[in-house]
Tab-separated table of C-alpha atoms in Angstrom:
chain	number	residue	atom	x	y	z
C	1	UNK	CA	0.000	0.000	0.000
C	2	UNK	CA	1.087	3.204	-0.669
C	3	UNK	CA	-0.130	6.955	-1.095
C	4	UNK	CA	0.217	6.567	-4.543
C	5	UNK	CA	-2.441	4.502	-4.895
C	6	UNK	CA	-4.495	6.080	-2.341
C	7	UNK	CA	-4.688	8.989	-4.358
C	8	UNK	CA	-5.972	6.997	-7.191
C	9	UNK	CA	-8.573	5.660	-5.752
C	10	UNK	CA	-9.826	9.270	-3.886
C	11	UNK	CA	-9.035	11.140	-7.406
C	12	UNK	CA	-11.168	8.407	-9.420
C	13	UNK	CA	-13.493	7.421	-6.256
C	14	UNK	CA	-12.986	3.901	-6.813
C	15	UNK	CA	-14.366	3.077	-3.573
C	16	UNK	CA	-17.870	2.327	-1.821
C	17	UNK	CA	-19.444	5.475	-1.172
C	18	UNK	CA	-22.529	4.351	0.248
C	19	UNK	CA	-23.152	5.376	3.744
C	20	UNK	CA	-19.469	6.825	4.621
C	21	UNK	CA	-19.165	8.669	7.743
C	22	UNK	CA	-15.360	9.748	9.366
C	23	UNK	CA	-14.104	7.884	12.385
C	24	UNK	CA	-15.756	9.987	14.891
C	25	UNK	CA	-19.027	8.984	13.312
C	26	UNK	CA	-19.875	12.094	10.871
C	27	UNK	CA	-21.833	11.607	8.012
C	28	UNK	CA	-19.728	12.210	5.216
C	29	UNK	CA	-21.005	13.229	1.231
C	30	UNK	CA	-18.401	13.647	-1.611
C	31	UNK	CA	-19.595	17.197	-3.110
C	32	UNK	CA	-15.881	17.407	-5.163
C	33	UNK	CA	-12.681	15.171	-4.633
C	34	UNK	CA	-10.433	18.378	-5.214
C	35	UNK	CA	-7.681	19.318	-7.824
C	36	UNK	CA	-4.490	17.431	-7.704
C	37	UNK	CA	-1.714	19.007	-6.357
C	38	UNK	CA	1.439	18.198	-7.705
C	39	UNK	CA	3.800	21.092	-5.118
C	40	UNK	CA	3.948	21.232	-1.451
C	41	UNK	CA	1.140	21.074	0.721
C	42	UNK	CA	-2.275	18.697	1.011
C	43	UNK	CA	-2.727	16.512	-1.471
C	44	UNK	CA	-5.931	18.077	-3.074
C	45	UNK	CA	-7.090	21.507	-3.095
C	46	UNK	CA	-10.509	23.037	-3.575
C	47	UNK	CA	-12.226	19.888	-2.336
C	48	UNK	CA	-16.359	20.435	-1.093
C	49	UNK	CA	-17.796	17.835	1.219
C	50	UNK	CA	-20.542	17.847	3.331
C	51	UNK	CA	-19.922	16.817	7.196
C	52	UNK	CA	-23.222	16.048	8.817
C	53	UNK	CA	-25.105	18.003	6.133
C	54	UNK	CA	-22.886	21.321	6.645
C	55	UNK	CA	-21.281	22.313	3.593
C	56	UNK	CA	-16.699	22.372	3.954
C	57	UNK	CA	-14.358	23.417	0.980
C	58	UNK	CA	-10.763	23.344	1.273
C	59	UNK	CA	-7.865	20.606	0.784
C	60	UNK	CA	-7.742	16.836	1.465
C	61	UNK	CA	-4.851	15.261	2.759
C	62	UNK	CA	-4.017	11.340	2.003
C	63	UNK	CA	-1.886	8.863	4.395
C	64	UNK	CA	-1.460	5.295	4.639
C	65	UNK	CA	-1.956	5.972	7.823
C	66	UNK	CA	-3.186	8.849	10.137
C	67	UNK	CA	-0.126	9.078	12.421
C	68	UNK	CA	1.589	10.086	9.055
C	69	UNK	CA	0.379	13.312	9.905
C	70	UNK	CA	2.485	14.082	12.573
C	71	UNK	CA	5.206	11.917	11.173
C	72	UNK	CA	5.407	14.698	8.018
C	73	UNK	CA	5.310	17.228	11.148
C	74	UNK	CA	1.947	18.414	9.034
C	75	UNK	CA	0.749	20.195	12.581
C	76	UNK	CA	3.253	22.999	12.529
C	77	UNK	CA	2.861	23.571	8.919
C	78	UNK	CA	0.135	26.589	8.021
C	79	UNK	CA	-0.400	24.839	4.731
C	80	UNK	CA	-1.826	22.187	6.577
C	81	UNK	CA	-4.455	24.263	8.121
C	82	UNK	CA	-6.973	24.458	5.298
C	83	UNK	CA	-7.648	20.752	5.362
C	84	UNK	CA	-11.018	19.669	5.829
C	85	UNK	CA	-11.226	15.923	5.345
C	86	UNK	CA	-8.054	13.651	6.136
C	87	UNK	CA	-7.937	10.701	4.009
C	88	UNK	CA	-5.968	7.175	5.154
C	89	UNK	CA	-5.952	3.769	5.079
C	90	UNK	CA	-5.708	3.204	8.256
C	91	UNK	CA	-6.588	4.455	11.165
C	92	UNK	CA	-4.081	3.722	13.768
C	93	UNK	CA	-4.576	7.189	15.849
C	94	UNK	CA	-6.990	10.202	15.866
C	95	UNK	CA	-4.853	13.736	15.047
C	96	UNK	CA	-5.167	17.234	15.556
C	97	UNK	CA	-4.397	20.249	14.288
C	98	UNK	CA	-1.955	22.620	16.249
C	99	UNK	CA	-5.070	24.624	17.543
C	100	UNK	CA	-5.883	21.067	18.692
C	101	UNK	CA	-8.979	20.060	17.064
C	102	UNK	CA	-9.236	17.200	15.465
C	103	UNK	CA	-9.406	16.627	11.978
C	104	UNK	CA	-12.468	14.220	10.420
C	105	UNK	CA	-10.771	11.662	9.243
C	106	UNK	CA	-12.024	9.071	6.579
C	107	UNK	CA	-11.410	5.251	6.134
C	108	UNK	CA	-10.924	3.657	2.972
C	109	UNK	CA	-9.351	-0.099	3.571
C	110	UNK	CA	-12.554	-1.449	3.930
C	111	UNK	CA	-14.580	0.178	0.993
C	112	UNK	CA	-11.939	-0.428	-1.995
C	113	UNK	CA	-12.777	-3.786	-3.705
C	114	UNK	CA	-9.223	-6.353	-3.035
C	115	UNK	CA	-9.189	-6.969	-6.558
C	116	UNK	CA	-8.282	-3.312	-7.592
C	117	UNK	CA	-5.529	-3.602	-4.949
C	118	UNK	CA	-3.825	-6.827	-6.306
C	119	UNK	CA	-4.207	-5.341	-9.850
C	120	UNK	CA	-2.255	-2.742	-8.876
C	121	UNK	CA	0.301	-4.549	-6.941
C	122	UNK	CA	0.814	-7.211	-9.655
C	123	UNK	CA	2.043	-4.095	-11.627
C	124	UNK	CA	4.004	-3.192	-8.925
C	125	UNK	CA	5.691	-6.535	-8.619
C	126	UNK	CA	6.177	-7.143	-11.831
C	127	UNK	CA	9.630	-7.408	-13.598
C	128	UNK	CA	8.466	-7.110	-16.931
C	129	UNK	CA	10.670	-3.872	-18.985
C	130	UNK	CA	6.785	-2.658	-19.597
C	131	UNK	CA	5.247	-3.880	-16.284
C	132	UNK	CA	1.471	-4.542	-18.083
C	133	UNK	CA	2.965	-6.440	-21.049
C	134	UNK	CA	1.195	-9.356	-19.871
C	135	UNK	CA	-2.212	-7.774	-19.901
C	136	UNK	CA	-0.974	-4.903	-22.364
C	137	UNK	CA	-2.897	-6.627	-25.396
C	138	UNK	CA	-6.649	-6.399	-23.885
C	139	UNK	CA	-6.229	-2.980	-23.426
C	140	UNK	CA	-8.259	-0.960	-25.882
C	141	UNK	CA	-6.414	0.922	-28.723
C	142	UNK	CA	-8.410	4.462	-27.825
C	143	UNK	CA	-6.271	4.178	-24.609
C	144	UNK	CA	-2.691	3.461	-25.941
C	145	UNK	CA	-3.229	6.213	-28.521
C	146	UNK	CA	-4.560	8.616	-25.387
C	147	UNK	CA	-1.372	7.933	-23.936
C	148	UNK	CA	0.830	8.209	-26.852
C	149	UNK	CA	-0.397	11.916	-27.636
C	150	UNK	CA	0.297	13.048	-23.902
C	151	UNK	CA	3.533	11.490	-23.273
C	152	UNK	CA	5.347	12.927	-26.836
C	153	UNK	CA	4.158	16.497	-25.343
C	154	UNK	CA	5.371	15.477	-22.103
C	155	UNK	CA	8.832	14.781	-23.779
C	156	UNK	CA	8.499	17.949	-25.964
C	157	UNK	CA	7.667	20.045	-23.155
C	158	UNK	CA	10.456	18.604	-20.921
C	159	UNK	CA	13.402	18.854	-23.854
C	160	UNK	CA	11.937	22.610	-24.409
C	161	UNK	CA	11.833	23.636	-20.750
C	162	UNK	CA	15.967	22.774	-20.953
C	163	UNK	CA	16.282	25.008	-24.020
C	164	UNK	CA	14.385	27.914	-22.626
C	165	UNK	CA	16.291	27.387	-19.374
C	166	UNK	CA	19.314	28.042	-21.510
C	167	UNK	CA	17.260	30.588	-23.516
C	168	UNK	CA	17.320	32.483	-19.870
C	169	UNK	CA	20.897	32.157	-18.929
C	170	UNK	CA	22.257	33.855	-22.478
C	171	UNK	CA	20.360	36.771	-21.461
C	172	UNK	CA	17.315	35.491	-24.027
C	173	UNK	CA	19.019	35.448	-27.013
C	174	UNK	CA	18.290	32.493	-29.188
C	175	UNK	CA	21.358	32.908	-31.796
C	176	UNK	CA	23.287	32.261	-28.685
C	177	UNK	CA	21.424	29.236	-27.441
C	178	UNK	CA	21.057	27.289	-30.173
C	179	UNK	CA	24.705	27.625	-31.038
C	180	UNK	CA	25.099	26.053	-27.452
C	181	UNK	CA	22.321	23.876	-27.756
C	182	UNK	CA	23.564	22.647	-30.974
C	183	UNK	CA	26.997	22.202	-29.978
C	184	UNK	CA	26.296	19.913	-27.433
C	185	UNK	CA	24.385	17.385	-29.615
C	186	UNK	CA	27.465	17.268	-31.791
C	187	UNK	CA	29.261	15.291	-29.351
C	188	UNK	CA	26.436	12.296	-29.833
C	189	UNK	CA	26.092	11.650	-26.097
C	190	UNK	CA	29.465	10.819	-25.023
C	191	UNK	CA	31.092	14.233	-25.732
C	192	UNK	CA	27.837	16.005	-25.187
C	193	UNK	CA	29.102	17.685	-21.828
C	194	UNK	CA	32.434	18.596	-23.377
C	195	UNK	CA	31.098	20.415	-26.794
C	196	UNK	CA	28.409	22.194	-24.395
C	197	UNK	CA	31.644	23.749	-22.356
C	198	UNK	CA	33.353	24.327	-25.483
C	199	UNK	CA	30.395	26.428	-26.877
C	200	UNK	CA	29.992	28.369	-23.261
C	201	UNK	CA	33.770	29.583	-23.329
C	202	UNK	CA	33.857	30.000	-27.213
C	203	UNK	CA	31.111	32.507	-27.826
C	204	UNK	CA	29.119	32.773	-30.849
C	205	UNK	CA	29.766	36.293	-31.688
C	206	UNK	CA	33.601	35.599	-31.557
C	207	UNK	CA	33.271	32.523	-34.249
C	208	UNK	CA	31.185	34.792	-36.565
C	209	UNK	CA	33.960	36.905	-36.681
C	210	UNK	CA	35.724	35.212	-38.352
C	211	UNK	CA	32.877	33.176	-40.625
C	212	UNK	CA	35.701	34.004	-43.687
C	213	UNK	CA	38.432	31.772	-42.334
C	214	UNK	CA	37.661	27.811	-41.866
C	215	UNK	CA	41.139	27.831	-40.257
C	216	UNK	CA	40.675	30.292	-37.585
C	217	UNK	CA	37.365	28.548	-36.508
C	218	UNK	CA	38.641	25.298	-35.965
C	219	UNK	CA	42.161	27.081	-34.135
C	220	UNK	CA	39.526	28.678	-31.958
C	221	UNK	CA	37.888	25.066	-31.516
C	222	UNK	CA	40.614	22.957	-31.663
C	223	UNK	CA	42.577	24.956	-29.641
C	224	UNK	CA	40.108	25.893	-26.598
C	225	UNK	CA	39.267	22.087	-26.592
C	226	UNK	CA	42.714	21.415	-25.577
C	227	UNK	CA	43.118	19.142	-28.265
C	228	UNK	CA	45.887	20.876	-30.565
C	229	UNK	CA	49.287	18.661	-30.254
C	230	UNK	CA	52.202	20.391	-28.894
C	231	UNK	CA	54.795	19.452	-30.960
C	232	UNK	CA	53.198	18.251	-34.185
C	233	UNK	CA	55.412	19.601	-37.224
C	234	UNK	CA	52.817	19.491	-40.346
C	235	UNK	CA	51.634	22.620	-42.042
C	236	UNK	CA	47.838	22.263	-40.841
C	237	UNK	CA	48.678	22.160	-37.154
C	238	UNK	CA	51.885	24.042	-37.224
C	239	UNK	CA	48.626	27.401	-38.571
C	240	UNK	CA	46.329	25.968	-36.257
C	241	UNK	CA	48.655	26.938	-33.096
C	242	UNK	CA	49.744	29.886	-34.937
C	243	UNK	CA	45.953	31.023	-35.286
C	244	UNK	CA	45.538	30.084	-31.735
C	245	UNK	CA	47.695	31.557	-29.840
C	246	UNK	CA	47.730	35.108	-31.617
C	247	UNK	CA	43.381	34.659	-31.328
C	248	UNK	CA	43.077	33.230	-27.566
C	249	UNK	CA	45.415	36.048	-26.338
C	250	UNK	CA	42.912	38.278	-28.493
C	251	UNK	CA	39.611	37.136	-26.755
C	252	UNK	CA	41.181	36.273	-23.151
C	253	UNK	CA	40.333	32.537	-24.100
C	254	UNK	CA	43.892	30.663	-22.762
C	255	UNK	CA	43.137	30.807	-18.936
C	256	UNK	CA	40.024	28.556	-19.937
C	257	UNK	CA	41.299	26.038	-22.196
C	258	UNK	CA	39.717	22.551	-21.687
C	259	UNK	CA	41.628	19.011	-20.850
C	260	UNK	CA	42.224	16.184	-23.161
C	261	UNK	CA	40.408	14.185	-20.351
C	262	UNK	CA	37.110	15.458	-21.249
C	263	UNK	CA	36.919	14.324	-24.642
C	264	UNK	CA	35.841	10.903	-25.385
C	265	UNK	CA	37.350	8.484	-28.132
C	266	UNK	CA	36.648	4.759	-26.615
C	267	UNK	CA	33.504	2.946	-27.871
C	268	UNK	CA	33.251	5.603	-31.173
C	269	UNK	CA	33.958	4.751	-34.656
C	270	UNK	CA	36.797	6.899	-36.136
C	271	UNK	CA	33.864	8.337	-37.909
C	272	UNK	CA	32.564	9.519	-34.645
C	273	UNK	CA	35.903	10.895	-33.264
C	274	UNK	CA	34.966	14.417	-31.168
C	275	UNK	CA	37.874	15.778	-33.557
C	276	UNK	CA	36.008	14.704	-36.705
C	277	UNK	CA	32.837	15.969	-35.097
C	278	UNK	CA	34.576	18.979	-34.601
C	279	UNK	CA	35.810	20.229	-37.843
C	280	UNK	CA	31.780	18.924	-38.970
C	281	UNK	CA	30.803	21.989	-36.566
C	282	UNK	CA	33.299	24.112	-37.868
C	283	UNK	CA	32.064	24.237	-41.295
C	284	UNK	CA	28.455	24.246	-40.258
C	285	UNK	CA	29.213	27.487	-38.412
C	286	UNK	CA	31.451	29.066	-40.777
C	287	UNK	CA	28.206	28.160	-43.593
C	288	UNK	CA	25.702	29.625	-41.435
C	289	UNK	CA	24.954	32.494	-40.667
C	290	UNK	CA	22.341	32.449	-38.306
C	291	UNK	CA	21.795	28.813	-36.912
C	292	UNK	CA	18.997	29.974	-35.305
C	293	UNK	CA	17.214	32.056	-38.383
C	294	UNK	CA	18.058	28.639	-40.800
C	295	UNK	CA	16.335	26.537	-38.238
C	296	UNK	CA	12.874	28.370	-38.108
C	297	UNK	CA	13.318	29.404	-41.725
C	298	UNK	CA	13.431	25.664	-42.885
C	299	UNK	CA	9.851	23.694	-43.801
C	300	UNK	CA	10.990	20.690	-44.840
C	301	UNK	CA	12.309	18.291	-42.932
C	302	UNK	CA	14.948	16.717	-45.512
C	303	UNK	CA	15.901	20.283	-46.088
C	304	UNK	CA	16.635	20.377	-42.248
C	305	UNK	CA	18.891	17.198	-42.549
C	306	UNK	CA	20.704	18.388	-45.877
C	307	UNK	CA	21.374	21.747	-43.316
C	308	UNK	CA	22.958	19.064	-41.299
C	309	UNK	CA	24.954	16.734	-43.246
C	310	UNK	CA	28.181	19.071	-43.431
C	311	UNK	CA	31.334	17.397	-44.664
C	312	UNK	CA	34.779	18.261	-43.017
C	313	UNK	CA	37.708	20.365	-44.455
C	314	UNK	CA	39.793	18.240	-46.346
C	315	UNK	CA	42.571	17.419	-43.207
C	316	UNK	CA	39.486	15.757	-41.675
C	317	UNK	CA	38.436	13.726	-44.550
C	318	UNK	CA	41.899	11.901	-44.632
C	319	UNK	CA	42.562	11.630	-40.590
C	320	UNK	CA	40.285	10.726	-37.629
C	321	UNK	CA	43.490	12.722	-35.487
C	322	UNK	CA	45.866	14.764	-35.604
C	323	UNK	CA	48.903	12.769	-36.835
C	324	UNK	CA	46.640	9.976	-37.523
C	325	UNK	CA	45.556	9.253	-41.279
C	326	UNK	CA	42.805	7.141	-42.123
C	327	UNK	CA	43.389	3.760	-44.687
C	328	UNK	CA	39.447	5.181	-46.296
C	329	UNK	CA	38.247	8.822	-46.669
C	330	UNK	CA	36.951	9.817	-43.437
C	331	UNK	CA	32.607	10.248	-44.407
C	332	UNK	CA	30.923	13.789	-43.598
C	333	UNK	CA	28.022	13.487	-41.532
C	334	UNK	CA	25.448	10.776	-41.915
C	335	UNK	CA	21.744	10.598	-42.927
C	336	UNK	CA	21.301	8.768	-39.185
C	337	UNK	CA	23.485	11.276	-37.415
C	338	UNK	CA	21.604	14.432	-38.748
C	339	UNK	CA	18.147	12.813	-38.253
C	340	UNK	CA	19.328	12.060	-34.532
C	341	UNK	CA	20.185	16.287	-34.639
C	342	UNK	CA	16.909	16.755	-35.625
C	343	UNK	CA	15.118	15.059	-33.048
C	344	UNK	CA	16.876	15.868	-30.298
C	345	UNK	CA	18.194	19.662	-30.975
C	346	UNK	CA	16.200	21.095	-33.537
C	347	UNK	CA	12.834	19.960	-32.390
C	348	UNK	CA	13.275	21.222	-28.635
C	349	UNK	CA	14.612	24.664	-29.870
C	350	UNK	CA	11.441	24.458	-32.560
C	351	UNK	CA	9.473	23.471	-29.856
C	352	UNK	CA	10.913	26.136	-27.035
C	353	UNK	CA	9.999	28.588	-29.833
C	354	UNK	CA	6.828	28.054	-30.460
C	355	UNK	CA	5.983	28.156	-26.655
C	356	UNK	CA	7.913	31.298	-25.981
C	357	UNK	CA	6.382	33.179	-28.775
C	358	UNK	CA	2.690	31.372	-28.140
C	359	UNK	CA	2.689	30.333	-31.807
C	360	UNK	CA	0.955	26.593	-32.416
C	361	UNK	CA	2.685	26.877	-36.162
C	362	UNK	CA	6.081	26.033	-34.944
C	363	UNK	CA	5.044	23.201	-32.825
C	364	UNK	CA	3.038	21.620	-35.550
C	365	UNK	CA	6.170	22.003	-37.843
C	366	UNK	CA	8.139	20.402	-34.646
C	367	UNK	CA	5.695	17.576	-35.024
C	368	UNK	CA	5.647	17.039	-38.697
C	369	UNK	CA	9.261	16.743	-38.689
C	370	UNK	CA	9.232	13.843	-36.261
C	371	UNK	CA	6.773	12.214	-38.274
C	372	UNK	CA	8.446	12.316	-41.269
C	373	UNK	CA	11.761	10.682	-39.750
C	374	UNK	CA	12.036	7.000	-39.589
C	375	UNK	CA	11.437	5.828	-35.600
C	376	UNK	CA	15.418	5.373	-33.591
C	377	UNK	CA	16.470	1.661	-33.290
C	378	UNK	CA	16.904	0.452	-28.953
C	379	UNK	CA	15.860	-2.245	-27.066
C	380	UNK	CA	13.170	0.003	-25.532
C	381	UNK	CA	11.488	0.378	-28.983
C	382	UNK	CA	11.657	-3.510	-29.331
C	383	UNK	CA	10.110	-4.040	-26.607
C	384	UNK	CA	6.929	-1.663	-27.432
C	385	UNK	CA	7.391	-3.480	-30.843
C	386	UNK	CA	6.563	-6.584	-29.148
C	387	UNK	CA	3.656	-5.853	-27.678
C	388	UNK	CA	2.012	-4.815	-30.971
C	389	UNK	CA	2.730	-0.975	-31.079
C	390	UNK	CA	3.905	0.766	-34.046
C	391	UNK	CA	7.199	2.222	-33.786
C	392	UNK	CA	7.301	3.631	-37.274
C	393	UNK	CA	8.558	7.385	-37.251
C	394	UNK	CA	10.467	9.062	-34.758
C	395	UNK	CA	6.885	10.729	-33.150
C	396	UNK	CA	6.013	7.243	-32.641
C	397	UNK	CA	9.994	6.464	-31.215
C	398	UNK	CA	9.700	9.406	-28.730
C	399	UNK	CA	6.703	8.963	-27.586
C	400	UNK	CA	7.009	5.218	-26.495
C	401	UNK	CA	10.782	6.476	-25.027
C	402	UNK	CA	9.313	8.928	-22.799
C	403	UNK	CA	6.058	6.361	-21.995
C	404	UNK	CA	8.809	3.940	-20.793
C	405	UNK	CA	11.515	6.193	-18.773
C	406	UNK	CA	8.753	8.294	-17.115
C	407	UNK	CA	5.830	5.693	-16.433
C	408	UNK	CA	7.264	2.276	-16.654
C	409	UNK	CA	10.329	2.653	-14.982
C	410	UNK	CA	9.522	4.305	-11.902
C	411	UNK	CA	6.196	2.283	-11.883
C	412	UNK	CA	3.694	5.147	-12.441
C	413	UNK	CA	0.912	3.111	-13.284
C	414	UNK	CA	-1.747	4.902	-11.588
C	415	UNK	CA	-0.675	8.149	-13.930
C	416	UNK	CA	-0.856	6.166	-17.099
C	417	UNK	CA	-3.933	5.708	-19.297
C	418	UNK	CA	-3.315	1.741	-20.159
C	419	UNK	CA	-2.180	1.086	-16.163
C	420	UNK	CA	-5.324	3.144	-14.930
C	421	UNK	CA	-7.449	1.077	-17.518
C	422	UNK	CA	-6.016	-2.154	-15.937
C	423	UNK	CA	-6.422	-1.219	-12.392
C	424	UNK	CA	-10.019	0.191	-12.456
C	425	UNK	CA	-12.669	-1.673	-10.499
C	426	UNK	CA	-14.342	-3.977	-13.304
């Protein structure tokens, strides 16, 4: 038992209401369960019983048990004082508020059928990667599809909070964070911290100065990344440093050089190699002129990706390193790799957009694009796959990514569509 479901079954009244009366015998009628609340304080607010026929509105408050009230120190909290109706599941004590009155408290334990209990717990218990697979199947499709529309806003809205969070600390301007933004899904999870640090010491405003000179971008790159060698004698590194040196004195940039230890090369293809990725960013910013205009210019989606697919200079199409040539040509960025950009950097900023400026346009366009790219390949997706869903286009992919992490994970059951479904008294 837990408060979790407790709140499911006072939210959804999945209980016998016939009769109820607190546990010092008042009669008690269900005008209005209340308004979930999600931040601190009682559990429900704006709640409207009737005790003995006299009309109360204020907050609930839900325990497993009534002691729990004092055990969450609830009587020297003025939040607390509002509450008109305490909920449990047991009653192992009567409680008071500070004044000292008691609070009418309600018992459920007997009045919620056992069956909706050991649904519930059978989701609980189960080790299952999607907890319901078993019963996932007689669930009805209106449900799953329910779900599916609320959980890829839930993942839009979370990956666009980030980006206006961002959006905030560069002082609102959104050139600025979606060069950062950007940068960081260049390094393809493992070097996503280190190109995000590269992008806050490097500003944008420096690298379009220099939007004439591929070589001076990637000295500015290369060399605040920490990753120019010391002592390497060919031409292309030997104007690298030189570029480096005379532009990091320039913009105050050589007290905050990065470490070699933050960049990642084990587990990546050479393809993947933070320096290839690298001199891939260093073209797209010296092409671009305004990330952030090309992004909310663009319509179509394979537009977006050929925005994206960016080949190297020509060191970088012949070595992975520096000092370090490749036995093939070195490939510019991938179909897969640019769709993956799409999804998770373009979309978000598209998405942050469209919320900041209260436009639906942009987050329909934010939407299309996902469902015109092909759905991302993990073990998570299989296992939706296997259970009969369609994981088809990347809306589809996010959607049932975000369903999983959030919901089936942390058993959330209760706050799903398809667990509710399951649970409900039948």
């Amino acid at each position: 038992m837990n408060e979790d479901f407790l709140s499911f079954v006072w939210r959804y009244q999945y209980f016998d209401a016939t009769n109820l009366r607190t546990e010092s015998d008042e009669q008690v009628q269900i005008l209005r369960t209340g308004q979930l609340n999600t931040d601190a304080g009682p559990d429900f607010a704006d709640a409207r019983i009737l005790l003995d026929g006299m009309e109360w509105v204020g907050s609930v408050e839900l325990h497993v048990k009534s002691s729990d009230w004092d055990v969450h120190q609830h009587p020297s909290d003025a939040a607390y004082e509002s509450v008109i109706l305490h909920v449990v599941w047991d009653d192992d004590r009567p409680v008071k508020r500070e004044d000292g009155t008691l609070i009418p408290t309600l018992t459920l334990n007997q009045r919620v059928k056992p069956a909706v209990r050991e649904r519930y717990e059978r989701l609980l218990e189960s080790k299952e990667e999607i907890p319901c697979a078993p019963q996932f199947r007689e669930v009805p499709r209106l449900q799953k599809i329910a779900m599916l529309d609320r959980v890829l806003l839930e993942r839009l809205d979370a990956k666009a909070a980030r980006v206006t969070a961002l959006w905030e600390q560069n002082q609102r301007d959104w050139e600025e964070t979606t060069y950062q933004w950007l940068a960081q899904y260049f390094g393809f999870k493992l070097n996503t911290p280190a190109f995000l640090r590269l992008a806050q010491i490097v500003p944008l405003k420096v690298l379009q100065k220099h939007r004439t000179s591929g070589l001076q971008i990637e000295a500015l790159l290369f060399g605040t990344a920490g990753l120019l060698p010391e002592h390497q004698e060919d031409e292309y590194v030997k104007n690298l440093r030189k570029e480096y040196q005379f532009l990091s004195a320039k913009y105050g940039l050589q007290s905050r050089q990065m470490g070699t230890h933050e960049w990642k090369f084990l587990r990546l293809r050479p393809a993947g190699f933070p320096t290839v990725r690298l001199a891939q960013w260093a073209v797209l910013l010296q092409r671009e002129a305004g990330l952030f205009a090309s992004l909310t210019a663009v319509e179509d989606v394979t537009d977006l990706r050929q925005m994206f697919r960016v080949s190297q200079s020509n060191y970088w199409k012949k070595h992975y390193q520096f000092g370090k040539q490749s036995a093939a040509e070195v490939p510019a960025l991938g179909k897969d790799a640019a769709d993956l950009l799409i999804i998770n950097a373009a979309v978000p900023l598209l998405v942050a957009y469209a919320r900041q400026r209260d436009q639906s346009t942009y987050l329909d366009r934010a939407i299309r694009w996902l469902e015109q790219l092909s759905a991302e390949k993990n073990h998570i997706l299989r296992a939706w796959a296997s259970l009969g869903m369609r994981v088809t286009t990347a809306s589809d992919s996010q959607a049932l990514i975000e369903w999983h992490n959030q919901y089936c994970t942390r058993k959330g059951c209760l706050e799903c569509t398809v667990g509710a479904f399951l649970v409900r008294p039948v």
